[in-house]
Amino acid sequence: MATEIEHVKSIKMGTRVTALYENDIRELRKHAPEVSLITCHDETLLTSMFPGMDGALIGFAGCIPELITEAWKAMKAGDFQKIRQYDDLIFPISKAIYGGGQPSGEAHARMKEALVQRGVFTSALMRKPVLPLDQEEKDWITQGLKDSTAGDVSAEVAKFKKEEALVK
């Protein structure tokens, strides 16, 4: 089908069954090699990149962009030692956000909490029907960020906002 619709330039691959995911990638590479394939597997990011993806469209990229960017560079370079190091850093916050499951409304609330704890957002308030996080969930995020070495970036955010204001 990708070759039958000329406007298809990229496909977001979201199959959560690994054997089917890899089979689909191989079939698309064989029959539609010009189509870009991107992963959306936030919860198993580097594993899902391994079959040769062209990129990623993931929800929690904004939570730890510095880790994900470097992991992507390592993946493209085939540096398996660095890939493993970044996977070990990404895993704790991924687990804190997704709990080993698939993305959900609760995961979005946990992402927002991570952004508050990193100094990017000032409020973790969510719209209904998503409920506020309890203290235990906030503590998961705190520990996940700590184990991922993802610290406060509020100084960088303030600098960016100041530079952005000067441009306007």
PDB file of C-alpha atoms in Angstrom:
ATOM      1  CA  MET A   1       0.000   0.000   0.000  1.00  0.00           C
ATOM      2  CA  ALA A   2       2.886   2.382   0.705  1.00  0.00           C
ATOM      3  CA  THR A   3       3.888   2.240  -2.950  1.00  0.00           C
ATOM      4  CA  GLU A   4       0.309   2.715  -4.160  1.00  0.00           C
ATOM      5  CA  ILE A   5      -0.147   6.082  -2.463  1.00  0.00           C
ATOM      6  CA  GLU A   6       2.454   8.456  -3.863  1.00  0.00           C
ATOM      7  CA  HIS A   7       2.171  10.950  -0.997  1.00  0.00           C
ATOM      8  CA  VAL A   8       3.344   8.399   1.596  1.00  0.00           C
ATOM      9  CA  LYS A   9       6.815   9.540   2.577  1.00  0.00           C
ATOM     10  CA  SER A  10       7.108   8.042   6.047  1.00  0.00           C
ATOM     11  CA  ILE A  11       5.439   5.404   8.202  1.00  0.00           C
ATOM     12  CA  LYS A  12       5.256   5.527  11.983  1.00  0.00           C
ATOM     13  CA  MET A  13       5.835   1.945  13.098  1.00  0.00           C
ATOM     14  CA  GLY A  14       3.924   1.170  16.282  1.00  0.00           C
ATOM     15  CA  THR A  15       3.450  -2.594  16.320  1.00  0.00           C
ATOM     16  CA  ARG A  16       4.204  -3.858  19.846  1.00  0.00           C
ATOM     17  CA  VAL A  17       4.746  -7.507  18.822  1.00  0.00           C
ATOM     18  CA  THR A  18       8.490  -7.676  18.126  1.00  0.00           C
ATOM     19  CA  ALA A  19       8.439 -10.448  15.511  1.00  0.00           C
ATOM     20  CA  LEU A  20       5.661  -8.723  13.569  1.00  0.00           C
ATOM     21  CA  TYR A  21       7.381  -5.329  13.944  1.00  0.00           C
ATOM     22  CA  GLU A  22      10.631  -6.623  12.474  1.00  0.00           C
ATOM     23  CA  ASN A  23       8.819  -8.508   9.710  1.00  0.00           C
ATOM     24  CA  ASP A  24       6.881  -5.366   8.740  1.00  0.00           C
ATOM     25  CA  ILE A  25      10.097  -3.336   8.620  1.00  0.00           C
ATOM     26  CA  ARG A  26      11.796  -5.915   6.397  1.00  0.00           C
ATOM     27  CA  GLU A  27       8.791  -6.091   4.062  1.00  0.00           C
ATOM     28  CA  LEU A  28       8.558  -2.314   3.784  1.00  0.00           C
ATOM     29  CA  ARG A  29      12.308  -2.010   3.142  1.00  0.00           C
ATOM     30  CA  LYS A  30      11.970  -4.623   0.402  1.00  0.00           C
ATOM     31  CA  HIS A  31       8.847  -3.237  -1.295  1.00  0.00           C
ATOM     32  CA  ALA A  32       9.017   0.487  -0.466  1.00  0.00           C
ATOM     33  CA  PRO A  33      12.672   1.347   0.201  1.00  0.00           C
ATOM     34  CA  GLU A  34      12.088   5.048  -0.452  1.00  0.00           C
ATOM     35  CA  VAL A  35       9.634   5.328   2.453  1.00  0.00           C
ATOM     36  CA  SER A  36      11.100   6.530   5.742  1.00  0.00           C
ATOM     37  CA  LEU A  37      10.330   4.313   8.742  1.00  0.00           C
ATOM     38  CA  ILE A  38      10.160   5.814  12.211  1.00  0.00           C
ATOM     39  CA  THR A  39       9.587   4.202  15.575  1.00  0.00           C
ATOM     40  CA  CYS A  40       7.118   5.393  18.181  1.00  0.00           C
ATOM     41  CA  HIS A  41       8.130   2.926  20.899  1.00  0.00           C
ATOM     42  CA  ASP A  42       8.880   5.302  23.771  1.00  0.00           C
ATOM     43  CA  GLU A  43       8.960   2.470  26.284  1.00  0.00           C
ATOM     44  CA  THR A  44      11.554   0.397  24.343  1.00  0.00           C
ATOM     45  CA  LEU A  45      13.171   3.130  22.285  1.00  0.00           C
ATOM     46  CA  LEU A  46      16.625   1.789  21.437  1.00  0.00           C
ATOM     47  CA  THR A  47      15.392  -1.764  20.979  1.00  0.00           C
ATOM     48  CA  SER A  48      12.852  -0.484  18.463  1.00  0.00           C
ATOM     49  CA  MET A  49      15.517   1.530  16.599  1.00  0.00           C
ATOM     50  CA  PHE A  50      17.772  -1.487  16.132  1.00  0.00           C
ATOM     51  CA  PRO A  51      16.095  -2.943  13.001  1.00  0.00           C
ATOM     52  CA  GLY A  52      17.282   0.105  11.066  1.00  0.00           C
ATOM     53  CA  MET A  53      14.791   2.874  11.630  1.00  0.00           C
ATOM     54  CA  ASP A  54      15.175   6.275   9.996  1.00  0.00           C
ATOM     55  CA  GLY A  55      14.087   8.171  13.082  1.00  0.00           C
ATOM     56  CA  ALA A  56      11.629   8.343  15.933  1.00  0.00           C
ATOM     57  CA  LEU A  57       8.463  10.198  16.853  1.00  0.00           C
ATOM     58  CA  ILE A  58       8.123   9.720  20.572  1.00  0.00           C
ATOM     59  CA  GLY A  59       6.192  11.407  23.330  1.00  0.00           C
ATOM     60  CA  PHE A  60       8.847  11.573  26.000  1.00  0.00           C
ATOM     61  CA  ALA A  61      11.601  12.996  23.789  1.00  0.00           C
ATOM     62  CA  GLY A  62      11.127  16.383  25.428  1.00  0.00           C
ATOM     63  CA  CYS A  63      11.755  14.903  28.878  1.00  0.00           C
ATOM     64  CA  ILE A  64      15.320  13.776  28.142  1.00  0.00           C
ATOM     65  CA  PRO A  65      16.282  15.171  24.717  1.00  0.00           C
ATOM     66  CA  GLU A  66      19.999  15.182  25.490  1.00  0.00           C
ATOM     67  CA  LEU A  67      19.998  11.430  26.181  1.00  0.00           C
ATOM     68  CA  ILE A  68      17.781  10.495  23.256  1.00  0.00           C
ATOM     69  CA  THR A  69      19.779  12.624  20.805  1.00  0.00           C
ATOM     70  CA  GLU A  70      23.070  11.057  21.857  1.00  0.00           C
ATOM     71  CA  ALA A  71      21.534   7.577  21.802  1.00  0.00           C
ATOM     72  CA  TRP A  72      20.325   8.196  18.240  1.00  0.00           C
ATOM     73  CA  LYS A  73      23.816   9.326  17.196  1.00  0.00           C
ATOM     74  CA  ALA A  74      25.298   6.164  18.730  1.00  0.00           C
ATOM     75  CA  MET A  75      22.701   4.041  16.935  1.00  0.00           C
ATOM     76  CA  LYS A  76      23.463   5.667  13.574  1.00  0.00           C
ATOM     77  CA  ALA A  77      27.207   5.202  14.181  1.00  0.00           C
ATOM     78  CA  GLY A  78      26.748   1.553  15.167  1.00  0.00           C
ATOM     79  CA  ASP A  79      28.546   2.177  18.463  1.00  0.00           C
ATOM     80  CA  PHE A  80      27.053  -0.656  20.488  1.00  0.00           C
ATOM     81  CA  GLN A  81      28.952   0.204  23.665  1.00  0.00           C
ATOM     82  CA  LYS A  82      27.483   3.723  23.670  1.00  0.00           C
ATOM     83  CA  ILE A  83      24.062   2.412  22.647  1.00  0.00           C
ATOM     84  CA  ARG A  84      24.089   0.169  25.710  1.00  0.00           C
ATOM     85  CA  GLN A  85      25.243   3.033  27.948  1.00  0.00           C
ATOM     86  CA  TYR A  86      22.437   5.295  26.720  1.00  0.00           C
ATOM     87  CA  ASP A  87      19.905   2.495  26.970  1.00  0.00           C
ATOM     88  CA  ASP A  88      20.920   2.080  30.613  1.00  0.00           C
ATOM     89  CA  LEU A  89      20.394   5.820  31.163  1.00  0.00           C
ATOM     90  CA  ILE A  90      17.087   6.055  29.298  1.00  0.00           C
ATOM     91  CA  PHE A  91      15.557   2.948  30.873  1.00  0.00           C
ATOM     92  CA  PRO A  92      14.995   4.307  34.426  1.00  0.00           C
ATOM     93  CA  ILE A  93      12.972   7.342  33.345  1.00  0.00           C
ATOM     94  CA  SER A  94      11.174   5.322  30.674  1.00  0.00           C
ATOM     95  CA  LYS A  95      10.175   2.813  33.342  1.00  0.00           C
ATOM     96  CA  ALA A  96       9.090   5.602  35.708  1.00  0.00           C
ATOM     97  CA  ILE A  97       6.916   7.154  32.997  1.00  0.00           C
ATOM     98  CA  TYR A  98       5.524   4.046  31.316  1.00  0.00           C
ATOM     99  CA  GLY A  99       5.838   1.450  34.074  1.00  0.00           C
ATOM    100  CA  GLY A 100       6.821  -1.110  31.464  1.00  0.00           C
ATOM    101  CA  GLY A 101       3.530  -0.667  29.616  1.00  0.00           C
ATOM    102  CA  GLN A 102       2.286   1.306  26.667  1.00  0.00           C
ATOM    103  CA  PRO A 103       1.675   5.060  26.603  1.00  0.00           C
ATOM    104  CA  SER A 104      -1.499   6.240  28.351  1.00  0.00           C
ATOM    105  CA  GLY A 105      -3.033   9.359  29.847  1.00  0.00           C
ATOM    106  CA  GLU A 106      -1.285   8.583  33.105  1.00  0.00           C
ATOM    107  CA  ALA A 107       2.015   8.406  31.243  1.00  0.00           C
ATOM    108  CA  HIS A 108       1.373  11.897  29.905  1.00  0.00           C
ATOM    109  CA  ALA A 109       0.845  13.134  33.461  1.00  0.00           C
ATOM    110  CA  ARG A 110       4.144  11.508  34.470  1.00  0.00           C
ATOM    111  CA  MET A 111       5.921  13.123  31.496  1.00  0.00           C
ATOM    112  CA  LYS A 112       4.596  16.500  32.546  1.00  0.00           C
ATOM    113  CA  GLU A 113       5.806  15.876  36.105  1.00  0.00           C
ATOM    114  CA  ALA A 114       9.262  15.024  34.726  1.00  0.00           C
ATOM    115  CA  LEU A 115       9.291  18.322  32.843  1.00  0.00           C
ATOM    116  CA  VAL A 116       8.327  20.180  36.031  1.00  0.00           C
ATOM    117  CA  GLN A 117      11.056  18.425  38.000  1.00  0.00           C
ATOM    118  CA  ARG A 118      13.608  19.273  35.312  1.00  0.00           C
ATOM    119  CA  GLY A 119      12.601  22.948  35.386  1.00  0.00           C
ATOM    120  CA  VAL A 120      11.020  23.081  31.920  1.00  0.00           C
ATOM    121  CA  PHE A 121       7.381  23.489  33.044  1.00  0.00           C
ATOM    122  CA  THR A 122       6.107  25.344  36.097  1.00  0.00           C
ATOM    123  CA  SER A 123       2.972  23.236  36.593  1.00  0.00           C
ATOM    124  CA  ALA A 124       2.114  19.558  36.242  1.00  0.00           C
ATOM    125  CA  LEU A 125      -1.627  20.261  36.166  1.00  0.00           C
ATOM    126  CA  MET A 126      -3.489  17.988  33.745  1.00  0.00           C
ATOM    127  CA  ARG A 127      -6.945  18.324  32.222  1.00  0.00           C
ATOM    128  CA  LYS A 128      -9.663  15.898  33.216  1.00  0.00           C
ATOM    129  CA  PRO A 129     -10.135  12.982  32.946  1.00  0.00           C
ATOM    130  CA  VAL A 130      -6.430  12.524  33.746  1.00  0.00           C
ATOM    131  CA  LEU A 131      -6.025  12.560  37.506  1.00  0.00           C
ATOM    132  CA  PRO A 132      -3.171  14.276  39.333  1.00  0.00           C
ATOM    133  CA  LEU A 133      -0.258  12.075  40.323  1.00  0.00           C
ATOM    134  CA  ASP A 134       0.019  10.913  43.893  1.00  0.00           C
ATOM    135  CA  GLN A 135       3.259  11.365  45.833  1.00  0.00           C
ATOM    136  CA  GLU A 136       4.406   7.803  45.101  1.00  0.00           C
ATOM    137  CA  GLU A 137       4.195   8.428  41.337  1.00  0.00           C
ATOM    138  CA  LYS A 138       6.049  11.738  41.716  1.00  0.00           C
ATOM    139  CA  ASP A 139       8.729   9.874  43.653  1.00  0.00           C
ATOM    140  CA  TRP A 140       9.034   7.348  40.769  1.00  0.00           C
ATOM    141  CA  ILE A 141       9.741  10.261  38.433  1.00  0.00           C
ATOM    142  CA  THR A 142      12.274  11.780  40.832  1.00  0.00           C
ATOM    143  CA  GLN A 143      14.127   8.465  41.101  1.00  0.00           C
ATOM    144  CA  GLY A 144      13.888   7.803  37.351  1.00  0.00           C
ATOM    145  CA  LEU A 145      15.404  11.203  36.554  1.00  0.00           C
ATOM    146  CA  LYS A 146      18.136  10.682  39.142  1.00  0.00           C
ATOM    147  CA  ASP A 147      19.008   7.221  37.806  1.00  0.00           C
ATOM    148  CA  SER A 148      18.971   8.596  34.258  1.00  0.00           C
ATOM    149  CA  THR A 149      21.313  11.439  35.288  1.00  0.00           C
ATOM    150  CA  ALA A 150      18.760  13.899  33.888  1.00  0.00           C
ATOM    151  CA  GLY A 151      19.008  16.951  36.112  1.00  0.00           C
ATOM    152  CA  ASP A 152      17.483  20.386  36.346  1.00  0.00           C
ATOM    153  CA  VAL A 153      17.679  22.385  33.119  1.00  0.00           C
ATOM    154  CA  SER A 154      15.870  25.528  34.307  1.00  0.00           C
ATOM    155  CA  ALA A 155      18.979  27.690  33.738  1.00  0.00           C
ATOM    156  CA  GLU A 156      19.149  26.572  30.105  1.00  0.00           C
ATOM    157  CA  VAL A 157      15.404  27.145  29.694  1.00  0.00           C
ATOM    158  CA  ALA A 158      15.713  30.675  31.124  1.00  0.00           C
ATOM    159  CA  LYS A 159      18.632  31.438  28.794  1.00  0.00           C
ATOM    160  CA  PHE A 160      16.648  30.180  25.798  1.00  0.00           C
ATOM    161  CA  LYS A 161      13.605  32.277  26.749  1.00  0.00           C
ATOM    162  CA  LYS A 162      15.800  35.367  27.146  1.00  0.00           C
ATOM    163  CA  GLU A 163      17.401  34.818  23.726  1.00  0.00           C
ATOM    164  CA  GLU A 164      13.993  34.157  22.183  1.00  0.00           C
ATOM    165  CA  ALA A 165      12.661  37.439  23.619  1.00  0.00           C
ATOM    166  CA  LEU A 166      15.584  39.320  22.068  1.00  0.00           C
ATOM    167  CA  VAL A 167      14.761  37.891  18.639  1.00  0.00           C
ATOM    168  CA  LYS A 168      11.167  39.135  18.848  1.00  0.00           C
TER     169      LYS A 168
END
